[in-house]
mmCIF file with all atom_site columns, C-alpha atoms in Angstrom:
data_model
loop_
_atom_site.group_PDB
_atom_site.id
_atom_site.type_symbol
_atom_site.label_atom_id
_atom_site.label_alt_id
_atom_site.label_comp_id
_atom_site.label_asym_id
_atom_site.label_entity_id
_atom_site.label_seq_id
_atom_site.pdbx_PDB_ins_code
_atom_site.Cartn_x
_atom_site.Cartn_y
_atom_site.Cartn_z
_atom_site.occupancy
_atom_site.B_iso_or_equiv
_atom_site.pdbx_formal_charge
_atom_site.auth_seq_id
_atom_site.auth_comp_id
_atom_site.auth_asym_id
_atom_site.auth_atom_id
_atom_site.pdbx_PDB_model_num
ATOM 1   C CA . GLY A 1 1   ? 9.254   10.142  3.628   1.00 59.00 ? 458 GLY A CA 1
ATOM 2   C CA . CYS A 1 2   ? 9.589   10.850  7.203   1.00 68.00 ? 459 CYS A CA 1
ATOM 3   C CA . THR A 1 3   ? 9.518   8.152   10.060  1.00 70.00 ? 460 THR A CA 1
ATOM 4   C CA . LEU A 1 4   ? 10.867  9.414   13.597  1.00 75.00 ? 461 LEU A CA 1
ATOM 5   C CA . LEU A 1 5   ? 14.402  7.550   14.738  1.00 80.00 ? 462 LEU A CA 1
ATOM 6   C CA . HIS A 1 6   ? 15.494  7.753   17.996  1.00 84.00 ? 463 HIS A CA 1
ATOM 7   C CA . THR A 1 7   ? 19.071  7.939   19.183  1.00 87.00 ? 464 THR A CA 1
ATOM 8   C CA . GLU A 1 8   ? 21.159  6.497   21.642  1.00 88.00 ? 465 GLU A CA 1
ATOM 9   C CA . PRO A 1 9   ? 20.125  7.114   25.476  1.00 87.00 ? 466 PRO A CA 1
ATOM 10  C CA . PHE A 1 10  ? 23.816  9.083   27.089  1.00 87.00 ? 467 PHE A CA 1
ATOM 11  C CA . ALA A 1 11  ? 24.888  10.372  23.252  1.00 87.00 ? 468 ALA A CA 1
ATOM 12  C CA . PRO A 1 12  ? 24.085  14.192  22.691  1.00 84.00 ? 469 PRO A CA 1
ATOM 13  C CA . GLN A 1 13  ? 26.655  13.999  19.651  1.00 86.00 ? 470 GLN A CA 1
ATOM 14  C CA . ALA A 1 14  ? 24.251  12.106  17.919  1.00 88.00 ? 471 ALA A CA 1
ATOM 15  C CA . LYS A 1 15  ? 21.442  15.193  17.682  1.00 88.00 ? 472 LYS A CA 1
ATOM 16  C CA . GLY A 1 16  ? 23.663  17.899  17.751  1.00 90.00 ? 473 GLY A CA 1
ATOM 17  C CA . LYS A 1 17  ? 21.838  20.525  16.297  1.00 88.00 ? 474 LYS A CA 1
ATOM 18  C CA . VAL A 1 18  ? 19.020  20.247  19.021  1.00 90.00 ? 475 VAL A CA 1
ATOM 19  C CA . GLU A 1 19  ? 21.418  19.914  21.897  1.00 91.00 ? 476 GLU A CA 1
ATOM 20  C CA . ARG A 1 20  ? 23.021  23.195  20.525  1.00 90.00 ? 477 ARG A CA 1
ATOM 21  C CA . PHE A 1 21  ? 19.170  24.819  20.861  1.00 91.00 ? 478 PHE A CA 1
ATOM 22  C CA . PHE A 1 22  ? 18.655  23.455  23.884  1.00 93.00 ? 479 PHE A CA 1
ATOM 23  C CA . ARG A 1 23  ? 21.909  25.310  25.138  1.00 93.00 ? 480 ARG A CA 1
ATOM 24  C CA . THR A 1 24  ? 20.698  28.244  24.003  1.00 92.00 ? 481 THR A CA 1
ATOM 25  C CA . VAL A 1 25  ? 17.567  27.883  25.517  1.00 95.00 ? 482 VAL A CA 1
ATOM 26  C CA . ARG A 1 26  ? 19.020  27.724  28.897  1.00 94.00 ? 483 ARG A CA 1
ATOM 27  C CA . MET A 1 27  ? 21.591  30.719  28.835  1.00 94.00 ? 484 MET A CA 1
ATOM 28  C CA . ARG A 1 28  ? 19.046  33.015  26.715  1.00 93.00 ? 485 ARG A CA 1
ATOM 29  C CA . PHE A 1 29  ? 15.253  32.673  28.411  1.00 95.00 ? 486 PHE A CA 1
ATOM 30  C CA . LEU A 1 30  ? 14.852  29.969  31.465  1.00 94.00 ? 487 LEU A CA 1
ATOM 31  C CA . SER A 1 31  ? 18.133  32.110  32.823  1.00 93.00 ? 488 SER A CA 1
ATOM 32  C CA . ARG A 1 32  ? 16.063  35.056  32.115  1.00 91.00 ? 489 ARG A CA 1
ATOM 33  C CA . LEU A 1 33  ? 12.582  34.097  33.162  1.00 91.00 ? 490 LEU A CA 1
ATOM 34  C CA . GLU A 1 34  ? 11.106  34.637  36.540  1.00 89.00 ? 491 GLU A CA 1
ATOM 35  C CA . PRO A 1 35  ? 9.380   31.737  38.207  1.00 87.00 ? 492 PRO A CA 1
ATOM 36  C CA . ASP A 1 36  ? 7.245   33.671  40.162  1.00 89.00 ? 493 ASP A CA 1
ATOM 37  C CA . ARG A 1 37  ? 5.306   35.236  38.120  1.00 89.00 ? 494 ARG A CA 1
ATOM 38  C CA . ILE A 1 38  ? 5.004   32.499  35.774  1.00 91.00 ? 495 ILE A CA 1
ATOM 39  C CA . LYS A 1 39  ? 1.156   30.901  37.047  1.00 92.00 ? 496 LYS A CA 1
ATOM 40  C CA . SER A 1 40  ? 0.230   28.233  34.804  1.00 94.00 ? 497 SER A CA 1
ATOM 41  C CA . LEU A 1 41  ? 2.013   26.248  31.590  1.00 94.00 ? 498 LEU A CA 1
ATOM 42  C CA . GLU A 1 42  ? 0.053   29.059  29.570  1.00 95.00 ? 499 GLU A CA 1
ATOM 43  C CA . GLU A 1 43  ? 2.052   31.711  30.140  1.00 94.00 ? 500 GLU A CA 1
ATOM 44  C CA . LEU A 1 44  ? 5.254   30.270  30.080  1.00 94.00 ? 501 LEU A CA 1
ATOM 45  C CA . ASN A 1 45  ? 4.391   28.552  26.988  1.00 95.00 ? 502 ASN A CA 1
ATOM 46  C CA . LEU A 1 46  ? 3.587   32.725  25.738  1.00 95.00 ? 503 LEU A CA 1
ATOM 47  C CA . ALA A 1 47  ? 6.585   33.653  27.369  1.00 94.00 ? 504 ALA A CA 1
ATOM 48  C CA . PHE A 1 48  ? 8.639   31.063  25.270  1.00 95.00 ? 505 PHE A CA 1
ATOM 49  C CA . TRP A 1 49  ? 6.981   32.099  21.961  1.00 95.00 ? 506 TRP A CA 1
ATOM 50  C CA . GLN A 1 50  ? 7.172   35.319  22.514  1.00 94.00 ? 507 GLN A CA 1
ATOM 51  C CA . TRP A 1 51  ? 10.959  35.007  23.249  1.00 95.00 ? 508 TRP A CA 1
ATOM 52  C CA . LEU A 1 52  ? 11.424  33.004  19.808  1.00 95.00 ? 509 LEU A CA 1
ATOM 53  C CA . GLU A 1 53  ? 10.365  35.796  17.904  1.00 93.00 ? 510 GLU A CA 1
ATOM 54  C CA . THR A 1 54  ? 11.524  38.914  19.553  1.00 93.00 ? 511 THR A CA 1
ATOM 55  C CA . ASP A 1 55  ? 15.322  37.333  20.479  1.00 93.00 ? 512 ASP A CA 1
ATOM 56  C CA . TYR A 1 56  ? 16.145  34.125  18.979  1.00 93.00 ? 513 TYR A CA 1
ATOM 57  C CA . GLN A 1 57  ? 14.536  34.374  15.178  1.00 93.00 ? 514 GLN A CA 1
ATOM 58  C CA . ARG A 1 58  ? 16.161  38.397  15.281  1.00 93.00 ? 515 ARG A CA 1
ATOM 59  C CA . LYS A 1 59  ? 19.614  37.700  16.545  1.00 91.00 ? 516 LYS A CA 1
ATOM 60  C CA . THR A 1 60  ? 21.932  37.196  14.222  1.00 92.00 ? 517 THR A CA 1
ATOM 61  C CA . HIS A 1 61  ? 23.195  33.164  14.028  1.00 88.00 ? 518 HIS A CA 1
ATOM 62  C CA . SER A 1 62  ? 26.790  32.444  13.796  1.00 86.00 ? 519 SER A CA 1
ATOM 63  C CA . ALA A 1 63  ? 26.960  29.878  11.538  1.00 86.00 ? 520 ALA A CA 1
ATOM 64  C CA . LEU A 1 64  ? 24.265  31.695  9.154   1.00 89.00 ? 521 LEU A CA 1
ATOM 65  C CA . GLY A 1 65  ? 25.806  35.053  9.208   1.00 92.00 ? 522 GLY A CA 1
ATOM 66  C CA . MET A 1 66  ? 22.008  35.981  9.883   1.00 94.00 ? 523 MET A CA 1
ATOM 67  C CA . SER A 1 67  ? 19.292  36.103  11.655  1.00 93.00 ? 524 SER A CA 1
ATOM 68  C CA . PRO A 1 68  ? 16.999  32.740  11.224  1.00 92.00 ? 525 PRO A CA 1
ATOM 69  C CA . LEU A 1 69  ? 13.942  35.180  9.846   1.00 93.00 ? 526 LEU A CA 1
ATOM 70  C CA . ASP A 1 70  ? 16.096  37.007  7.721   1.00 94.00 ? 527 ASP A CA 1
ATOM 71  C CA . TYR A 1 71  ? 17.868  33.523  6.122   1.00 93.00 ? 528 TYR A CA 1
ATOM 72  C CA . PHE A 1 72  ? 14.084  32.057  5.823   1.00 91.00 ? 529 PHE A CA 1
ATOM 73  C CA . MET A 1 73  ? 12.454  35.435  3.868   1.00 93.00 ? 530 MET A CA 1
ATOM 74  C CA . SER A 1 74  ? 15.821  35.150  1.591   1.00 94.00 ? 531 SER A CA 1
ATOM 75  C CA . GLN A 1 75  ? 14.925  31.847  0.430   1.00 92.00 ? 532 GLN A CA 1
ATOM 76  C CA . ALA A 1 76  ? 11.151  32.473  0.625   1.00 90.00 ? 533 ALA A CA 1
ATOM 77  C CA . HIS A 1 77  ? 10.943  32.409  -3.438  1.00 90.00 ? 534 HIS A CA 1
ATOM 78  C CA . ALA A 1 78  ? 11.770  29.080  -3.165  1.00 90.00 ? 535 ALA A CA 1
ATOM 79  C CA . VAL A 1 79  ? 8.329   27.900  -0.955  1.00 87.00 ? 536 VAL A CA 1
ATOM 80  C CA . LYS A 1 80  ? 5.836   26.189  -2.498  1.00 83.00 ? 537 LYS A CA 1
ATOM 81  C CA . MET A 1 81  ? 2.466   25.779  -1.614  1.00 83.00 ? 538 MET A CA 1
ATOM 82  C CA . VAL A 1 82  ? 0.695   23.132  -1.746  1.00 82.00 ? 539 VAL A CA 1
ATOM 83  C CA . SER A 1 83  ? -2.921  23.573  -3.107  1.00 84.00 ? 540 SER A CA 1
ATOM 84  C CA . ASN A 1 84  ? -3.954  19.391  -2.826  1.00 84.00 ? 541 ASN A CA 1
ATOM 85  C CA . PRO A 1 85  ? -2.991  18.864  1.161   1.00 83.00 ? 542 PRO A CA 1
ATOM 86  C CA . VAL A 1 86  ? -3.545  15.044  0.874   1.00 83.00 ? 543 VAL A CA 1
ATOM 87  C CA . PHE A 1 87  ? -0.869  14.658  -1.552  1.00 84.00 ? 544 PHE A CA 1
ATOM 88  C CA . LEU A 1 88  ? 1.136   16.186  0.312   1.00 84.00 ? 545 LEU A CA 1
ATOM 89  C CA . ASP A 1 89  ? 0.247   14.483  3.208   1.00 86.00 ? 546 ASP A CA 1
ATOM 90  C CA . GLU A 1 90  ? 1.569   11.289  1.320   1.00 88.00 ? 547 GLU A CA 1
ATOM 91  C CA . SER A 1 91  ? 4.462   13.439  -0.159  1.00 86.00 ? 548 SER A CA 1
ATOM 92  C CA . PHE A 1 92  ? 6.479   12.857  3.607   1.00 88.00 ? 549 PHE A CA 1
ATOM 93  C CA . LEU A 1 93  ? 4.859   9.042   4.416   1.00 92.00 ? 550 LEU A CA 1
ATOM 94  C CA . LEU A 1 94  ? 7.927   6.266   4.714   1.00 92.00 ? 551 LEU A CA 1
ATOM 95  C CA . ARG A 1 95  ? 8.591   4.566   1.915   1.00 94.00 ? 552 ARG A CA 1
ATOM 96  C CA . VAL A 1 96  ? 9.766   0.845   1.158   1.00 95.00 ? 553 VAL A CA 1
ATOM 97  C CA . THR A 1 97  ? 9.309   -0.892  -1.839  1.00 96.00 ? 554 THR A CA 1
ATOM 98  C CA . ARG A 1 98  ? 8.510   -4.717  -2.589  1.00 97.00 ? 555 ARG A CA 1
ATOM 99  C CA . LYS A 1 99  ? 7.829   -6.972  -5.461  1.00 96.00 ? 556 LYS A CA 1
ATOM 100 C CA . ILE A 1 100 ? 3.763   -8.236  -5.154  1.00 96.00 ? 557 ILE A CA 1
ATOM 101 C CA . ASN A 1 101 ? 3.515   -12.027 -5.318  1.00 95.00 ? 558 ASN A CA 1
ATOM 102 C CA . HIS A 1 102 ? 1.730   -14.088 -7.827  1.00 93.00 ? 559 HIS A CA 1
ATOM 103 C CA . ASP A 1 103 ? -0.756  -14.024 -5.387  1.00 91.00 ? 560 ASP A CA 1
ATOM 104 C CA . ALA A 1 104 ? -1.055  -10.067 -4.873  1.00 93.00 ? 561 ALA A CA 1
ATOM 105 C CA . THR A 1 105 ? 0.435   -10.498 -1.553  1.00 95.00 ? 562 THR A CA 1
ATOM 106 C CA . PHE A 1 106 ? 3.739   -8.816  0.024   1.00 96.00 ? 563 PHE A CA 1
ATOM 107 C CA . PRO A 1 107 ? 5.172   -8.986  3.148   1.00 96.00 ? 564 PRO A CA 1
ATOM 108 C CA . LEU A 1 108 ? 5.455   -5.439  5.086   1.00 96.00 ? 565 LEU A CA 1
ATOM 109 C CA . ASP A 1 109 ? 7.323   -6.070  8.681   1.00 93.00 ? 566 ASP A CA 1
ATOM 110 C CA . ASN A 1 110 ? 6.535   -9.517  8.621   1.00 93.00 ? 567 ASN A CA 1
ATOM 111 C CA . ILE A 1 111 ? 2.213   -8.427  8.220   1.00 96.00 ? 568 ILE A CA 1
ATOM 112 C CA . LEU A 1 112 ? 1.048   -9.974  5.162   1.00 96.00 ? 569 LEU A CA 1
ATOM 113 C CA . TYR A 1 113 ? -0.783  -7.478  2.265   1.00 97.00 ? 570 TYR A CA 1
ATOM 114 C CA . GLU A 1 114 ? -2.678  -8.072  -0.578  1.00 95.00 ? 571 GLU A CA 1
ATOM 115 C CA . THR A 1 115 ? -4.013  -5.768  -4.019  1.00 95.00 ? 572 THR A CA 1
ATOM 116 C CA . ASP A 1 116 ? -5.242  -6.099  -6.978  1.00 94.00 ? 573 ASP A CA 1
ATOM 117 C CA . GLN A 1 117 ? -4.335  -9.099  -9.053  1.00 93.00 ? 574 GLN A CA 1
ATOM 118 C CA . GLN A 1 118 ? -3.150  -6.515  -11.861 1.00 95.00 ? 575 GLN A CA 1
ATOM 119 C CA . PHE A 1 119 ? -0.193  -6.041  -10.427 1.00 96.00 ? 576 PHE A CA 1
ATOM 120 C CA . ALA A 1 120 ? 1.209   -9.500  -9.377  1.00 94.00 ? 577 ALA A CA 1
ATOM 121 C CA . GLY A 1 121 ? 4.658   -9.536  -10.230 1.00 95.00 ? 578 GLY A CA 1
ATOM 122 C CA . THR A 1 122 ? 5.101   -5.783  -10.858 1.00 96.00 ? 579 THR A CA 1
ATOM 123 C CA . ARG A 1 123 ? 7.776   -4.181  -8.074  1.00 97.00 ? 580 ARG A CA 1
ATOM 124 C CA . LEU A 1 124 ? 6.052   -1.708  -6.180  1.00 97.00 ? 581 LEU A CA 1
ATOM 125 C CA . GLU A 1 125 ? 7.126   1.780   -4.103  1.00 97.00 ? 582 GLU A CA 1
ATOM 126 C CA . VAL A 1 126 ? 4.520   1.605   -0.563  1.00 97.00 ? 583 VAL A CA 1
ATOM 127 C CA . ARG A 1 127 ? 3.916   4.132   1.517   1.00 96.00 ? 584 ARG A CA 1
ATOM 128 C CA . TYR A 1 128 ? 2.654   4.028   4.682   1.00 95.00 ? 585 TYR A CA 1
ATOM 129 C CA . GLU A 1 129 ? 2.437   5.432   8.229   1.00 92.00 ? 586 GLU A CA 1
ATOM 130 C CA . PRO A 1 130 ? 3.992   3.339   10.135  1.00 90.00 ? 587 PRO A CA 1
ATOM 131 C CA . GLU A 1 131 ? 1.235   3.832   12.870  1.00 91.00 ? 588 GLU A CA 1
ATOM 132 C CA . TRP A 1 132 ? -0.732  2.620   9.871   1.00 94.00 ? 589 TRP A CA 1
ATOM 133 C CA . LEU A 1 133 ? 0.315   -1.499  10.316  1.00 94.00 ? 590 LEU A CA 1
ATOM 134 C CA . GLY A 1 134 ? -1.314  -2.048  13.604  1.00 92.00 ? 591 GLY A CA 1
ATOM 135 C CA . ASN A 1 135 ? -5.047  -0.886  12.276  1.00 94.00 ? 592 ASN A CA 1
ATOM 136 C CA . PRO A 1 136 ? -6.040  -3.862  10.189  1.00 93.00 ? 593 PRO A CA 1
ATOM 137 C CA . ALA A 1 137 ? -8.506  -2.034  8.416   1.00 93.00 ? 594 ALA A CA 1
ATOM 138 C CA . ARG A 1 138 ? -6.154  1.124   7.541   1.00 95.00 ? 595 ARG A CA 1
ATOM 139 C CA . PRO A 1 139 ? -4.957  0.403   3.628   1.00 96.00 ? 596 PRO A CA 1
ATOM 140 C CA . VAL A 1 140 ? -0.958  1.155   3.179   1.00 97.00 ? 597 VAL A CA 1
ATOM 141 C CA . LEU A 1 141 ? -0.542  3.402   -0.203  1.00 96.00 ? 598 LEU A CA 1
ATOM 142 C CA . LEU A 1 142 ? 1.262   1.457   -3.385  1.00 97.00 ? 599 LEU A CA 1
ATOM 143 C CA . TYR A 1 143 ? 2.648   3.793   -6.161  1.00 96.00 ? 600 TYR A CA 1
ATOM 144 C CA . LYS A 1 144 ? 4.805   3.150   -9.610  1.00 96.00 ? 601 LYS A CA 1
ATOM 145 C CA . ASP A 1 145 ? 6.617   6.155   -11.027 1.00 94.00 ? 602 ASP A CA 1
ATOM 146 C CA . GLY A 1 146 ? 5.392   8.173   -9.196  1.00 91.00 ? 603 GLY A CA 1
ATOM 147 C CA . LEU A 1 147 ? 1.859   7.909   -9.027  1.00 93.00 ? 604 LEU A CA 1
ATOM 148 C CA . LYS A 1 148 ? -0.837  6.090   -6.929  1.00 94.00 ? 605 LYS A CA 1
ATOM 149 C CA . VAL A 1 149 ? -2.087  3.342   -8.446  1.00 96.00 ? 606 VAL A CA 1
ATOM 150 C CA . GLY A 1 150 ? -3.565  1.329   -6.085  1.00 96.00 ? 607 GLY A CA 1
ATOM 151 C CA . GLU A 1 151 ? -3.728  0.431   -2.170  1.00 97.00 ? 608 GLU A CA 1
ATOM 152 C CA . ALA A 1 152 ? -3.157  -2.810  0.057   1.00 97.00 ? 609 ALA A CA 1
ATOM 153 C CA . ARG A 1 153 ? -4.752  -4.257  2.894   1.00 96.00 ? 610 ARG A CA 1
ATOM 154 C CA . GLN A 1 154 ? -3.511  -6.652  5.676   1.00 96.00 ? 611 GLN A CA 1
ATOM 155 C CA . VAL A 1 155 ? -5.050  -10.334 4.895   1.00 94.00 ? 612 VAL A CA 1
ATOM 156 C CA . ASP A 1 156 ? -8.055  -11.502 6.987   1.00 89.00 ? 613 ASP A CA 1
ATOM 157 C CA . PHE A 1 157 ? -6.951  -14.794 7.206   1.00 86.00 ? 614 PHE A CA 1
ATOM 158 C CA . TYR A 1 158 ? -10.044 -16.032 8.996   1.00 82.00 ? 615 TYR A CA 1
ATOM 159 C CA . ALA A 1 159 ? -12.527 -14.320 5.884   1.00 78.00 ? 616 ALA A CA 1
ATOM 160 C CA . ASN A 1 160 ? -10.278 -16.402 3.563   1.00 74.00 ? 617 ASN A CA 1
ATOM 161 C CA . ALA A 1 161 ? -11.045 -19.653 5.772   1.00 75.00 ? 618 ALA A CA 1
ATOM 162 C CA . GLN A 1 162 ? -14.395 -19.020 5.575   1.00 71.00 ? 619 GLN A CA 1
ATOM 163 C CA . LEU A 1 163 ? -14.046 -18.577 1.247   1.00 62.00 ? 620 LEU A CA 1
ATOM 164 C CA . LYS A 1 164 ? -16.077 -21.161 -0.426  1.00 63.00 ? 621 LYS A CA 1
ATOM 165 C CA . ARG A 1 165 ? -13.880 -22.662 -3.118  1.00 53.00 ? 622 ARG A CA 1
ATOM 166 C CA . ARG A 1 166 ? -14.495 -24.938 -6.271  1.00 55.00 ? 623 ARG A CA 1
ATOM 167 C CA . GLY A 1 167 ? -13.896 -28.633 -5.683  1.00 51.00 ? 624 GLY A CA 1
ATOM 168 C CA . ARG A 1 168 ? -10.517 -29.996 -6.863  1.00 51.00 ? 625 ARG A CA 1
ATOM 169 C CA . GLY A 1 169 ? -12.811 -33.467 -9.010  1.00 50.00 ? 626 GLY A CA 1
ATOM 170 C CA . ARG A 1 170 ? -10.534 -34.524 -11.287 1.00 51.00 ? 627 ARG A CA 1
ATOM 171 C CA . PRO A 1 171 ? -11.096 -32.724 -15.389 1.00 53.00 ? 628 PRO A CA 1
ATOM 172 C CA . ALA A 1 172 ? -13.806 -34.438 -17.961 1.00 50.00 ? 629 ALA A CA 1
ATOM 173 C CA . LEU A 1 173 ? -11.534 -36.733 -20.247 1.00 52.00 ? 630 LEU A CA 1
ATOM 174 C CA . LYS A 1 174 ? -12.050 -35.042 -23.498 1.00 54.00 ? 631 LYS A CA 1
ATOM 175 C CA . ASN A 1 175 ? -13.153 -37.175 -26.416 1.00 53.00 ? 632 ASN A CA 1
ATOM 176 C CA . THR A 1 176 ? -9.756  -37.692 -28.973 1.00 54.00 ? 633 THR A CA 1
ATOM 177 C CA . ASP A 1 177 ? -11.345 -39.598 -31.448 1.00 53.00 ? 634 ASP A CA 1
ATOM 178 C CA . THR A 1 178 ? -11.745 -37.807 -35.209 1.00 53.00 ? 635 THR A CA 1
ATOM 179 C CA . GLY A 1 179 ? -12.889 -40.695 -36.837 1.00 53.00 ? 636 GLY A CA 1
ATOM 180 C CA . PRO A 1 180 ? -16.490 -40.810 -37.908 1.00 53.00 ? 637 PRO A CA 1
ATOM 181 C CA . GLU A 1 181 ? -19.521 -40.403 -35.820 1.00 53.00 ? 638 GLU A CA 1
ATOM 182 C CA . ASP A 1 182 ? -20.687 -43.931 -34.607 1.00 52.00 ? 639 ASP A CA 1
ATOM 183 C CA . LYS A 1 183 ? -24.148 -44.772 -35.691 1.00 54.00 ? 640 LYS A CA 1
ATOM 184 C CA . PRO A 1 184 ? -27.579 -45.628 -33.944 1.00 53.00 ? 641 PRO A CA 1
ATOM 185 C CA . LEU A 1 185 ? -28.350 -48.860 -33.091 1.00 54.00 ? 642 LEU A CA 1
ATOM 186 C CA . THR A 1 186 ? -31.456 -49.230 -35.304 1.00 55.00 ? 643 THR A CA 1
ATOM 187 C CA . PRO A 1 187 ? -30.959 -48.359 -38.129 1.00 53.00 ? 644 PRO A CA 1
ATOM 188 C CA . SER A 1 188 ? -32.825 -46.683 -40.682 1.00 53.00 ? 645 SER A CA 1
ATOM 189 C CA . ILE A 1 189 ? -35.370 -48.386 -43.439 1.00 51.00 ? 646 ILE A CA 1
ATOM 190 C CA . SER A 1 190 ? -32.888 -47.250 -46.598 1.00 53.00 ? 647 SER A CA 1
ATOM 191 C CA . GLU A 1 191 ? -30.264 -47.610 -44.721 1.00 53.00 ? 648 GLU A CA 1
ATOM 192 C CA . ILE A 1 192 ? -31.220 -51.842 -44.653 1.00 52.00 ? 649 ILE A CA 1
ATOM 193 C CA . PRO A 1 193 ? -29.256 -53.687 -47.118 1.00 56.00 ? 650 PRO A CA 1
ATOM 194 C CA . VAL A 1 194 ? -31.727 -56.111 -49.564 1.00 54.00 ? 651 VAL A CA 1
ATOM 195 C CA . PRO A 1 195 ? -31.143 -60.076 -50.057 1.00 54.00 ? 652 PRO A CA 1
ATOM 196 C CA . ALA A 1 196 ? -30.314 -60.909 -53.382 1.00 51.00 ? 653 ALA A CA 1
ATOM 197 C CA . VAL A 1 197 ? -32.871 -63.814 -53.956 1.00 51.00 ? 654 VAL A CA 1
ATOM 198 C CA . SER A 1 198 ? -36.384 -63.099 -53.220 1.00 55.00 ? 655 SER A CA 1
ATOM 199 C CA . PHE A 1 199 ? -37.855 -66.192 -50.898 1.00 53.00 ? 656 PHE A CA 1
ATOM 200 C CA . ALA A 1 200 ? -41.030 -64.458 -51.695 1.00 57.00 ? 657 ALA A CA 1
ATOM 201 C CA . GLU A 1 201 ? -40.184 -64.300 -55.398 1.00 64.00 ? 658 GLU A CA 1
ATOM 202 C CA . LEU A 1 202 ? -39.718 -67.986 -55.581 1.00 57.00 ? 659 LEU A CA 1
ATOM 203 C CA . LEU A 1 203 ? -43.327 -69.108 -53.566 1.00 58.00 ? 660 LEU A CA 1
ATOM 204 C CA . LYS A 1 204 ? -45.183 -67.783 -55.956 1.00 62.00 ? 661 LYS A CA 1
ATOM 205 C CA . SER A 1 205 ? -42.968 -69.345 -58.577 1.00 65.00 ? 662 SER A CA 1
ATOM 206 C CA . GLU A 1 206 ? -42.867 -72.473 -57.435 1.00 62.00 ? 663 GLU A CA 1
ATOM 207 C CA . GLU A 1 207 ? -46.810 -72.327 -56.806 1.00 62.00 ? 664 GLU A CA 1
ATOM 208 C CA . ALA A 1 208 ? -47.286 -71.409 -60.067 1.00 64.00 ? 665 ALA A CA 1
ATOM 209 C CA . GLY A 1 209 ? -45.462 -74.243 -62.126 1.00 60.00 ? 666 GLY A CA 1
ATOM 210 C CA . GLU A 1 210 ? -47.787 -76.678 -59.205 1.00 57.00 ? 667 GLU A CA 1
ATOM 211 C CA . LYS A 1 211 ? -51.391 -74.509 -61.060 1.00 53.00 ? 668 LYS A CA 1
#
C-alpha cells in the first residue's frame, strides 16, 4: 500500500529527487518566466504544463540517457490497464497484519475493531486509508491470501453496553440416577398384595358352624 511519510525539516538530502526537480524548475522554467505577463494562477499553471510538455519531458535526462517521454514510451507495453477502479484503489491501501482475538476484535492504531466471529483466532491482512481511522462509520477491509474476505468496524462501546444479555444463573443439576423410575405413591389394584389369610372366609365358616 501507500502512505504519506514526511521527512525531517531542513533535510533536503532525504528527498533528493524532488529537490533536484525543484532545481530544474527554477533554472529552466522560473528563470524564463515573465511575471508581468502572468495575470492569474490559471495562467501560471497553464504556462507550467506547457513547459513540462515541450521542454522537460522532451530533453535528454542525464541519468536515463534519453528523454523522460521516450523512456516511458519504451516501457509502455508493460503498462496494464485495470478495468475495475475499485480493485485499483484497494491495491494501494496501507496494509498491516493482525491476529483476530477470540472475541472477533483486533486493535488498529489504538482503536478496537470488530469483525465476524468466523475469523476469530486467524491472522488476516488489514487494508485501509489512515483517514478512515477518524471515521467510526468507515470499515477497514480484511484480506486473506490476497483475497478480500470481509470488513471490520470500530467497536461501539455504547451500543454494546445497551445489549441485553442472558443472566448467569446456576445451571440446573442433571439427574444422574440411572436406576428404575420412582413408582407412584398410589399403587394400582393389580399391584396390591393379596393377604395369605382371608378374614372374610374365616367369618363365613364360623357362622356356618354355629348354625
